[in-house]
Amino acid sequence: MKVKLASHYGFCFGVKRAIKIAEEHKDSATMGPLIHNQKEINRLKNDFNVELYSTIEEAKEHETIIIRTHGIPKNDLAELKKNNTKVINATCPFVTTPQQIVKKMSEDKYSIVIFGDEDHPEVKGVKSYGDDVHVVPDPKSLDSLVFKYDKIATVAQTTKQKEKYLNIVNILILKYKEVRVFNTICDATFENQAATRELSSQVDIMIVIGGKNSSNTKQLFNIATENCISFLIEDEKELENKWFENKKICGVTAGASTPDWIIQKVIKKIEHI
Amino acid sequence: MKVKLASHYGFCFGVKRAIKIAEEHKDSATMGPLIHNQKEINRLKNDFNVELYSTIEEAKEHETIIIRTHGIPKNDLAELKKNNTKVINATCPFVTTPQQIVKKMSEDKYSIVIFGDEDHPEVKGVKSYGDDVHVVPDPKSLDSLVFKYDKIATVAQTTKQKEKYLNIVNILILKYKEVRVFNTICDATFENQAATRELSSQVDIMIVIGGKNSSNTKQLFNIATENCISFLIEDEKELENKWFENKKICGVTAGASTPDWIIQKVIKKIEHI
């Protein structure tokens, strides 16, 4: 079976960078999971002795602590540094940007609107850098807000949809004298989707690799099924020969939390069918 | 005939203010017409000896020069002041705001987009306060723009429609990292329209007073005709008794360039029908 890989798939820039940082720091610990993939977390533990901590209290003096791609709240970062741990910041640069924007805009007396989900670790981190910061998941949540200042600055969670961000921003523009709009949305998720759309229209069957509960993986799967028969798998063990009967060319893509070594195993197995 | 006046009609705040300034400065001259209504300009000339100049060269030393509501380009203002004229600035505060925004944003190294018409006197004035300033009348005009800086600030001509401003702003937000949106649109025009809509649905006939070539007057007339039989007149002389046969209540509104004394004459005449 001939295999064709999507032009964009799997890890984004920020996750690749964080995993590389972890591999370069043996015997360290990450503050929060670098990625929502247990197999990759196990690999970092087994091959590089990288632990996973979920609270700052777990960090020990002089230990190397790697900050996750999503970033952590400002006070947690300060606490870690105060406690004589060696902090390596693997916060994705696309997340550091909104953190710094929120900090600067708060200093300049803007009220801040973050388009995002209150419970998302990235949003918690970004929010912590400001003074009057409001997390808004949808346009109707704007109705009840009371702002401290008369000027508004806005940022978005990096994985949100641009069109939905505009819906929120537009309401604010009509209501306030000044709205400072920072487009902090990252294209990675959408590049994977566009590449899946393109590839699935050129092949006989698509294999989408990723967590069955991962929302970005499910979105790739939905896009693929629009164009050809498609299967969602977590690893190569789930592949079934009968799927490939009478098929000539198979497209492969992977969700944002799927490590490359799993993708390679899947490709190798398909090529031998 | 019973007459009911619209809740908003005629002159906006800025024009009322400028006319008052002209009345308080006898023997002065206005730089550009304060208003697009020849009868009102004649009245200011006859009653207060207020001249109308169209170029700064006409201004004489020690003469009092009133700057029109739309404002004038920065260099013209500087030239007038240099030439020892006494400058009274009747620029509408809602126009001074975008002028100052463009000045400040240019100093802070933003490229500026003005949503407006290149030839409009207000836009010419606002544009003159900046460095890298682009006047954009519609979304497609954005395609050909090359900006000097990577951050964009936007203002709108005060009489433009908000929805059309959002169309332009949204394209910029998706393309640039930071877009600083200043909502400089004035509600006066739209308040007159809303009041006309409301009143015309409550009366038997509507009289719209204003210039036959005035675009805002024609818009009021179009709104009125949707709800009842309506007539567009420039003054009381055009009123015809037969229009009011079998009508009980007449609504009256006026375009943004119609002085109150013309409106009062019209109302008095209708009341005697």
Coordinates of C-alpha atoms in Angstrom, one line a residue:
Chain A
M1 CA 0.0 0.0 0.0
K2 CA 1.3 3.4 -1.0
V3 CA 1.2 6.0 1.8
K4 CA 1.0 9.8 1.5
L5 CA 1.5 12.0 4.6
A6 CA -0.4 15.2 5.1
S7 CA 1.7 18.4 4.5
H8 CA 0.9 19.5 8.1
Y9 CA 0.2 17.0 10.9
G10 CA 0.8 16.1 14.5
F11 CA 2.8 18.3 16.9
C12 CA 2.8 22.0 16.5
F13 CA 6.0 24.1 16.8
G14 CA 5.5 24.8 20.5
V15 CA 5.1 21.2 21.5
K16 CA 8.1 20.0 19.3
R17 CA 10.2 22.7 21.0
A18 CA 9.1 21.7 24.5
I19 CA 9.7 17.9 23.9
K20 CA 13.2 18.8 22.7
I21 CA 13.8 20.9 25.8
A22 CA 12.7 17.9 28.0
E23 CA 15.0 15.5 26.1
E24 CA 17.9 17.9 26.7
H25 CA 17.2 18.0 30.5
K26 CA 17.5 14.5 31.9
D27 CA 16.3 14.0 35.5
S28 CA 14.1 17.1 35.3
A29 CA 10.3 17.4 35.9
T30 CA 7.7 19.1 33.8
M31 CA 5.2 21.4 35.6
G32 CA 2.0 20.1 34.0
P33 CA 1.9 17.6 31.1
L34 CA 3.8 18.9 28.1
I35 CA 1.2 17.1 25.9
H36 CA -2.0 15.2 26.2
N37 CA -0.5 11.9 25.3
Q38 CA 0.3 9.4 28.0
K39 CA 2.6 7.3 25.7
E40 CA 4.8 10.3 25.1
I41 CA 4.9 11.2 28.8
N42 CA 5.9 7.6 29.5
R43 CA 8.7 7.8 26.9
L44 CA 10.1 10.9 28.5
K45 CA 10.0 9.2 31.9
N46 CA 11.6 6.0 30.6
D47 CA 14.2 7.4 28.3
F48 CA 15.1 10.7 30.0
N49 CA 13.8 10.3 33.5
V50 CA 11.6 13.3 33.1
E51 CA 8.9 13.4 35.9
L52 CA 5.5 15.0 35.6
Y53 CA 4.4 17.3 38.5
S54 CA 0.9 18.7 38.7
T55 CA 1.4 21.2 41.6
I56 CA 4.3 23.6 42.4
E57 CA 4.6 22.0 45.9
E58 CA 6.0 18.9 44.3
A59 CA 9.1 20.8 43.0
K60 CA 12.2 20.2 45.1
E61 CA 15.1 22.6 45.7
H62 CA 17.8 22.7 43.0
E63 CA 15.6 20.5 40.8
T64 CA 15.2 21.5 37.1
I65 CA 11.5 22.3 36.4
I66 CA 10.3 22.6 32.8
I67 CA 7.3 24.9 32.4
R68 CA 4.7 23.4 30.1
T69 CA 3.9 24.8 26.6
H70 CA 0.6 26.3 27.9
G71 CA 2.5 28.3 30.5
I72 CA 1.6 28.6 34.2
P73 CA 0.1 31.5 36.3
K74 CA 2.6 34.3 37.1
N75 CA 2.6 33.7 40.9
D76 CA 3.3 30.0 40.4
L77 CA 6.3 30.9 38.3
A78 CA 7.5 33.4 40.8
E79 CA 7.1 30.8 43.6
L80 CA 9.1 28.2 41.7
K81 CA 11.9 30.6 41.2
K82 CA 11.9 31.7 44.8
N83 CA 12.2 28.1 46.0
N84 CA 15.6 27.7 44.3
T85 CA 14.5 25.4 41.6
K86 CA 16.1 25.8 38.2
V87 CA 13.3 26.9 35.9
I88 CA 13.4 26.1 32.2
N89 CA 10.6 27.9 30.5
A90 CA 9.1 25.8 27.7
T91 CA 6.0 28.0 27.4
C92 CA 5.2 28.3 23.7
P93 CA 6.3 31.7 22.3
F94 CA 2.8 32.0 20.9
V95 CA 1.5 31.8 24.5
T96 CA 4.2 34.1 25.9
T97 CA 3.0 36.8 23.5
P98 CA -0.5 37.1 25.0
Q99 CA 0.9 36.9 28.5
Q100 CA 3.1 39.9 27.8
I101 CA 0.3 41.8 26.0
V102 CA -2.0 41.4 29.0
K103 CA 0.8 42.6 31.3
K104 CA 1.6 45.7 29.2
M105 CA -2.0 46.6 28.5
S106 CA -2.9 46.3 32.2
E107 CA 0.0 48.6 33.1
D108 CA -1.4 51.0 30.5
K109 CA -4.9 50.9 32.2
Y110 CA -6.8 48.8 29.7
S111 CA -9.5 46.3 30.7
I112 CA -8.7 43.0 29.1
V113 CA -10.9 40.5 27.4
I114 CA -9.5 37.0 26.7
F115 CA -11.6 35.0 24.2
G116 CA -11.1 31.5 25.6
D117 CA -12.2 29.0 28.2
E118 CA -11.8 29.9 31.9
D119 CA -10.5 26.4 32.9
H120 CA -7.9 26.1 30.1
P121 CA -4.4 26.1 31.5
E122 CA -3.2 28.5 28.8
V123 CA -6.0 31.0 29.7
K124 CA -5.3 30.7 33.4
G125 CA -1.7 31.6 32.8
V126 CA -2.4 34.5 30.4
K127 CA -5.1 35.9 32.8
S128 CA -2.7 35.9 35.7
Y129 CA -0.6 38.6 34.0
G130 CA -3.3 41.3 34.2
D131 CA -5.3 43.4 36.5
D132 CA -8.9 43.8 35.2
V133 CA -9.1 40.6 33.0
H134 CA -12.3 39.0 31.8
V135 CA -12.4 35.5 30.2
V136 CA -15.2 35.4 27.5
P137 CA -16.1 32.0 25.9
D138 CA -18.9 33.4 23.7
P139 CA -20.5 36.7 22.6
K140 CA -23.4 36.5 25.1
S141 CA -20.9 36.4 28.0
L142 CA -20.1 40.0 27.2
D143 CA -23.5 41.2 28.4
S144 CA -22.8 40.9 32.1
L145 CA -19.3 42.3 32.1
V146 CA -18.4 45.5 34.0
F147 CA -15.0 46.9 33.1
K148 CA -12.7 48.9 35.4
Y149 CA -11.3 51.1 32.5
D150 CA -12.9 52.7 29.4
K151 CA -10.3 51.3 27.0
I152 CA -10.4 47.6 26.1
A153 CA -7.6 45.3 24.8
T154 CA -8.4 41.8 23.6
V155 CA -6.4 38.6 23.1
A156 CA -7.5 35.1 22.2
Q157 CA -6.6 31.6 23.3
T158 CA -4.2 30.4 20.6
T159 CA -6.4 27.5 19.5
K160 CA -9.6 29.4 19.1
Q161 CA -11.3 30.1 15.7
K162 CA -10.7 33.5 14.2
E163 CA -14.3 34.0 13.0
K164 CA -15.6 33.5 16.6
Y165 CA -13.0 36.0 17.9
L166 CA -14.2 38.6 15.4
N167 CA -17.8 38.1 16.7
I168 CA -16.7 39.1 20.2
V169 CA -14.4 41.9 19.0
N170 CA -17.1 43.5 16.9
I171 CA -19.5 43.8 19.8
L172 CA -16.8 45.5 21.8
I173 CA -15.8 47.9 19.0
L174 CA -19.4 49.1 18.7
K175 CA -19.6 49.7 22.4
Y176 CA -16.3 51.2 23.4
K177 CA -14.2 54.1 22.2
E178 CA -11.0 52.1 21.8
V179 CA -10.5 48.4 21.3
R180 CA -7.0 47.2 20.9
V181 CA -7.2 43.8 19.1
F182 CA -4.3 41.5 19.2
N183 CA -4.6 38.5 17.0
T184 CA -2.9 35.8 19.1
I185 CA -4.5 32.9 17.4
C186 CA -2.1 30.3 16.2
D187 CA -2.5 28.8 12.7
A188 CA -1.1 25.3 13.5
T189 CA -4.5 23.6 14.3
F190 CA -6.0 25.1 11.1
E191 CA -3.0 24.1 9.0
N192 CA -3.4 20.5 10.0
Q193 CA -7.1 20.7 9.1
A194 CA -6.5 22.3 5.7
A195 CA -3.8 19.7 4.9
T196 CA -6.2 16.9 5.9
R197 CA -8.9 18.4 3.6
E198 CA -6.5 18.5 0.7
L199 CA -5.0 15.0 1.2
S200 CA -8.3 13.2 1.8
S201 CA -9.6 14.4 -1.6
Q202 CA -6.6 12.8 -3.3
V203 CA -6.5 9.3 -1.7
D204 CA -8.7 6.1 -1.4
I205 CA -8.5 5.8 2.4
M206 CA -7.4 8.1 5.3
I207 CA -5.9 7.0 8.6
V208 CA -6.2 9.6 11.3
I209 CA -3.9 8.9 14.3
G210 CA -4.7 10.5 17.7
G211 CA -6.6 10.2 21.0
K212 CA -10.2 9.1 20.6
N213 CA -11.1 11.8 23.1
S214 CA -8.9 14.5 21.5
S215 CA -11.1 17.2 20.0
N216 CA -8.6 18.3 17.4
T217 CA -8.1 14.7 16.3
K218 CA -11.9 14.2 16.0
Q219 CA -12.1 17.3 13.8
L220 CA -9.4 15.9 11.5
F221 CA -11.4 12.7 11.3
N222 CA -14.6 14.5 10.5
I223 CA -12.9 16.5 7.7
A224 CA -11.4 13.3 6.3
T225 CA -14.6 11.3 6.2
E226 CA -16.2 14.1 4.1
N227 CA -13.9 13.1 1.2
C228 CA -13.1 9.4 1.6
I229 CA -13.5 6.3 3.9
S230 CA -11.5 7.1 7.0
F231 CA -10.4 5.4 10.3
L232 CA -9.4 7.0 13.6
I233 CA -6.7 5.0 15.5
E234 CA -4.5 5.5 18.5
D235 CA -1.6 3.3 17.3
E236 CA -0.6 0.8 14.7
K237 CA -2.1 -2.1 16.6
E238 CA -5.6 -1.0 15.7
L239 CA -5.0 -1.2 11.9
E240 CA -7.1 -3.9 10.1
N241 CA -6.0 -5.4 6.8
K242 CA -9.5 -5.5 5.4
W243 CA -9.8 -1.7 5.5
F244 CA -7.3 -1.6 2.7
E245 CA -8.8 -4.1 0.3
N246 CA -9.1 -2.7 -3.3
K247 CA -7.4 0.5 -2.1
K248 CA -4.3 1.9 -3.9
I249 CA -3.2 4.9 -1.9
C250 CA -3.6 5.7 1.8
G251 CA -3.4 9.2 3.3
V252 CA -2.1 9.6 6.9
T253 CA -2.5 12.5 9.3
A254 CA -2.3 12.9 13.1
G255 CA -3.7 15.0 15.8
A256 CA -1.7 17.7 17.6
S257 CA -0.8 15.4 20.5
T258 CA 0.5 12.4 18.5
P259 CA 4.2 11.9 18.6
D260 CA 6.1 11.3 15.4
W261 CA 7.4 7.8 16.5
I262 CA 3.8 6.6 16.7
I263 CA 3.1 8.0 13.3
Q264 CA 6.2 6.3 11.8
K265 CA 5.1 2.9 13.2
V266 CA 1.7 3.3 11.6
I267 CA 3.1 4.3 8.3
K268 CA 5.6 1.3 8.3
K269 CA 2.8 -1.1 9.0
I270 CA 0.5 0.3 6.3
E271 CA 3.3 0.1 3.8
H272 CA 3.6 -3.6 4.4
I273 CA -0.1 -4.3 3.9
Chain B
M1 CA -53.3 70.4 11.0
K2 CA -51.6 69.0 14.0
V3 CA -47.8 68.8 13.8
K4 CA -45.4 66.4 15.5
L5 CA -41.6 67.0 15.4
A6 CA -39.2 64.1 15.3
S7 CA -37.3 63.5 18.6
H8 CA -34.0 64.0 16.7
Y9 CA -33.7 66.2 13.6
G10 CA -31.6 68.9 11.8
F11 CA -28.3 70.2 13.0
C12 CA -26.0 67.9 15.0
F13 CA -24.2 69.0 18.1
G14 CA -21.0 70.1 16.2
V15 CA -22.9 72.3 13.7
K16 CA -25.0 74.0 16.4
R17 CA -21.8 74.7 18.3
A18 CA -20.1 76.2 15.2
I19 CA -23.0 78.4 14.3
K20 CA -23.1 79.7 17.8
I21 CA -19.4 80.5 17.6
A22 CA -20.0 82.3 14.3
E23 CA -22.8 84.4 15.8
E24 CA -20.5 85.3 18.7
H25 CA -17.8 86.6 16.4
K26 CA -19.2 89.4 14.2
D27 CA -17.0 90.6 11.3
S28 CA -15.1 87.3 11.2
A29 CA -14.8 84.7 8.3
T30 CA -15.2 81.0 8.3
M31 CA -12.5 78.8 6.7
G32 CA -14.8 76.7 4.5
P33 CA -18.6 76.6 4.8
L34 CA -19.8 75.8 8.3
I35 CA -22.7 74.0 6.8
H36 CA -24.0 72.9 3.3
N37 CA -26.9 75.4 3.4
Q38 CA -26.6 78.6 1.4
K39 CA -29.5 80.2 3.3
E40 CA -27.8 79.8 6.6
I41 CA -24.5 81.1 5.2
N42 CA -26.4 84.1 3.8
R43 CA -28.0 84.7 7.2
L44 CA -24.6 84.7 9.0
K45 CA -23.3 87.2 6.4
N46 CA -26.3 89.5 6.6
D47 CA -26.9 89.4 10.4
F48 CA -23.4 89.0 11.7
N49 CA -21.1 90.0 8.8
V50 CA -19.5 86.6 8.8
E51 CA -17.6 86.0 5.5
L52 CA -16.9 82.7 3.8
Y53 CA -13.4 81.9 2.7
S54 CA -12.4 78.8 0.7
T55 CA -8.6 79.2 0.8
I56 CA -6.2 80.3 3.6
E57 CA -4.8 83.0 1.3
E58 CA -8.0 84.9 1.7
A59 CA -7.4 85.4 5.4
K60 CA -6.1 88.9 6.3
E61 CA -3.8 89.8 9.2
H62 CA -5.5 90.3 12.6
E63 CA -8.8 89.0 11.1
T64 CA -10.8 86.4 13.1
I65 CA -10.9 83.1 11.2
I66 CA -13.4 80.4 12.3
I67 CA -12.3 76.9 11.4
R68 CA -15.2 74.8 10.0
T69 CA -16.7 71.8 11.9
H70 CA -15.0 69.4 9.5
G71 CA -11.6 70.8 10.5
I72 CA -8.8 71.7 8.1
P73 CA -5.4 70.2 7.3
K74 CA -2.7 70.7 10.0
N75 CA -0.4 72.7 7.8
D76 CA -3.3 75.1 6.8
L77 CA -4.0 75.7 10.5
A78 CA -0.3 76.3 11.2
E79 CA -0.1 78.7 8.3
L80 CA -3.2 80.7 9.5
K81 CA -1.7 81.0 13.0
K82 CA 1.7 82.1 11.6
N83 CA 0.0 84.8 9.6
N84 CA -1.2 86.6 12.7
T85 CA -4.9 85.9 12.2
K86 CA -7.0 85.2 15.3
V87 CA -8.0 81.5 14.9
I88 CA -11.2 80.3 16.5
N89 CA -11.4 76.6 16.2
A90 CA -14.9 75.4 15.6
T91 CA -13.8 71.9 14.5
C92 CA -16.4 69.5 16.0
P93 CA -14.9 67.7 19.0
F94 CA -15.9 64.4 17.4
V95 CA -13.5 65.3 14.5
T96 CA -10.8 66.6 16.8
T97 CA -10.7 63.2 18.4
P98 CA -9.6 61.2 15.3
Q99 CA -7.2 64.0 14.4
Q100 CA -5.5 63.6 17.8
I101 CA -5.6 59.8 17.6
V102 CA -3.9 59.8 14.2
K103 CA -1.2 62.2 15.5
K104 CA -0.6 60.0 18.6
M105 CA -0.7 56.7 16.7
S106 CA 1.8 58.0 14.1
E107 CA 4.2 59.1 16.9
D108 CA 3.9 55.6 18.3
K109 CA 4.8 54.1 14.9
Y110 CA 1.4 52.7 13.8
S111 CA 0.3 52.7 10.2
I112 CA -3.1 54.3 10.0
V113 CA -6.2 53.3 8.1
I114 CA -9.0 55.9 7.8
F115 CA -12.4 54.4 6.7
G116 CA -13.7 57.3 4.7
D117 CA -13.7 59.2 1.4
E118 CA -10.4 60.7 0.3
D119 CA -12.0 64.0 -0.9
H120 CA -14.1 64.6 2.2
P121 CA -12.8 67.7 4.0
E122 CA -13.0 66.0 7.4
V123 CA -10.9 63.1 6.1
K124 CA -8.3 65.5 4.5
G125 CA -7.9 67.2 7.9
V126 CA -7.7 63.9 9.9
K127 CA -5.2 62.5 7.4
S128 CA -2.9 65.5 7.7
Y129 CA -2.1 64.6 11.3
G130 CA -0.3 61.4 10.5
D131 CA 2.7 59.9 8.8
D132 CA 1.8 56.6 7.1
V133 CA -2.0 57.2 6.6
H134 CA -4.2 55.3 4.1
V135 CA -7.8 56.4 3.3
V136 CA -9.9 53.3 2.6
P137 CA -13.5 53.8 1.2
D138 CA -14.3 50.0 1.0
P139 CA -12.8 46.6 1.9
K140 CA -11.4 45.9 -1.6
S141 CA -9.2 49.0 -1.4
L142 CA -7.3 47.2 1.4
D143 CA -5.8 44.8 -1.1
S144 CA -3.3 47.2 -2.7
L145 CA -2.1 48.8 0.5
V146 CA 1.5 48.6 1.7
F147 CA 2.1 49.7 5.3
K148 CA 5.2 51.2 6.7
Y149 CA 4.8 49.7 10.1
D150 CA 3.5 46.2 11.3
K151 CA 1.0 47.6 13.8
I152 CA -2.2 49.2 12.5
A153 CA -4.5 51.8 14.0
T154 CA -7.9 52.6 12.5
V155 CA -10.4 55.5 12.7
A156 CA -13.5 56.2 10.7
Q157 CA -15.0 59.3 9.2
T158 CA -17.6 60.4 11.7
T159 CA -20.6 60.0 9.3
K160 CA -19.8 56.5 8.1
Q161 CA -21.8 53.3 8.9
K162 CA -20.6 51.2 11.7
E163 CA -21.2 47.9 10.0
K164 CA -19.1 48.9 7.0
Y165 CA -16.3 50.0 9.4
L166 CA -16.4 46.5 11.0
N167 CA -16.0 44.9 7.5
I168 CA -12.7 46.7 7.0
V169 CA -11.5 46.3 10.5
N170 CA -12.1 42.5 10.4
I171 CA -10.0 42.0 7.4
L172 CA -7.1 43.9 9.1
I173 CA -7.5 41.9 12.3
L174 CA -7.0 38.6 10.5
K175 CA -4.0 40.0 8.7
Y176 CA -2.0 41.9 11.3
K177 CA -0.7 41.1 14.8
E178 CA -2.2 44.2 16.3
V179 CA -5.1 46.4 15.2
R180 CA -6.1 49.3 17.4
V181 CA -9.6 50.2 16.6
F182 CA -11.0 53.6 17.5
N183 CA -14.7 53.9 17.1
T184 CA -14.9 57.6 15.9
I185 CA -18.3 57.3 14.3
C186 CA -20.9 59.8 15.4
D187 CA -24.4 58.7 16.2
A188 CA -26.1 62.0 15.1
T189 CA -27.0 61.0 11.5
F190 CA -28.3 57.6 12.7
E191 CA -30.3 59.2 15.5
N192 CA -32.1 61.4 13.0
Q193 CA -32.9 58.3 10.9
A194 CA -34.2 56.3 13.9
A195 CA -36.4 59.2 15.0
T196 CA -37.8 59.5 11.4
R197 CA -38.5 55.8 11.3
E198 CA -40.4 56.0 14.6
L199 CA -42.4 59.2 13.8
S200 CA -43.4 58.3 10.3
S201 CA -45.1 55.1 11.6
Q202 CA -47.3 57.3 13.9
V203 CA -48.5 60.0 11.5
D204 CA -50.6 60.4 8.3
I205 CA -48.1 62.4 6.3
M206 CA -44.4 63.3 6.7
I207 CA -42.7 66.5 5.6
V208 CA -38.9 66.1 5.3
I209 CA -37.1 69.5 5.1
G210 CA -33.6 69.7 3.5
G211 CA -31.5 70.1 0.4
K212 CA -32.8 68.1 -2.6
N213 CA -29.1 67.1 -3.2
S214 CA -28.3 66.3 0.4
S215 CA -27.6 62.6 0.8
N216 CA -28.6 62.5 4.5
T217 CA -31.9 64.3 3.8
K218 CA -32.7 61.9 0.9
Q219 CA -32.1 59.0 3.3
L220 CA -34.6 60.5 5.8
F221 CA -37.1 60.9 3.0
N222 CA -36.6 57.2 1.9
I223 CA -37.2 56.0 5.4
A224 CA -40.3 58.2 5.8
T225 CA -41.9 57.0 2.5
E226 CA -41.6 53.4 3.8
N227 CA -44.2 54.2 6.5
C228 CA -46.5 57.0 5.1
I229 CA -46.9 59.5 2.3
S230 CA -44.0 61.9 2.4
F231 CA -42.8 65.1 0.8
L232 CA -39.3 66.5 0.6
I233 CA -39.1 70.3 0.6
E234 CA -36.4 72.9 0.9
D235 CA -38.6 75.6 2.6
E236 CA -42.2 76.5 3.5
K237 CA -42.9 78.0 0.0
E238 CA -43.0 74.5 -1.5
L239 CA -45.9 73.3 0.8
E240 CA -49.1 72.5 -1.1
N241 CA -52.5 72.5 0.7
K242 CA -53.8 69.5 -1.2
W243 CA -51.2 67.2 0.3
F244 CA -52.9 67.5 3.7
E245 CA -56.5 66.8 2.6
N246 CA -58.1 64.1 4.9
K247 CA -54.9 64.0 7.0
K248 CA -55.1 64.6 10.7
I249 CA -51.5 64.6 12.0
C250 CA -48.3 65.6 10.1
G251 CA -44.8 64.5 11.1
V252 CA -41.8 66.9 10.5
T253 CA -38.1 66.1 10.3
A254 CA -35.1 67.8 8.8
G255 CA -31.7 67.0 7.3
A256 CA -28.5 67.7 9.1
S257 CA -27.9 71.0 7.2
T258 CA -31.4 72.5 7.8
P259 CA -31.4 75.4 10.2
D260 CA -34.0 75.6 12.9
W261 CA -35.5 78.9 11.7
I262 CA -36.5 77.2 8.3
I263 CA -38.0 74.3 10.2
Q264 CA -40.0 76.7 12.4
K265 CA -41.4 78.5 9.3
V266 CA -42.5 75.2 7.8
I267 CA -44.2 74.1 11.1
K268 CA -46.1 77.4 11.4
K269 CA -47.4 77.2 7.9
I270 CA -48.5 73.5 8.3
E271 CA -50.3 74.4 11.5
H272 CA -52.4 77.0 9.7
I273 CA -53.5 74.5 7.0

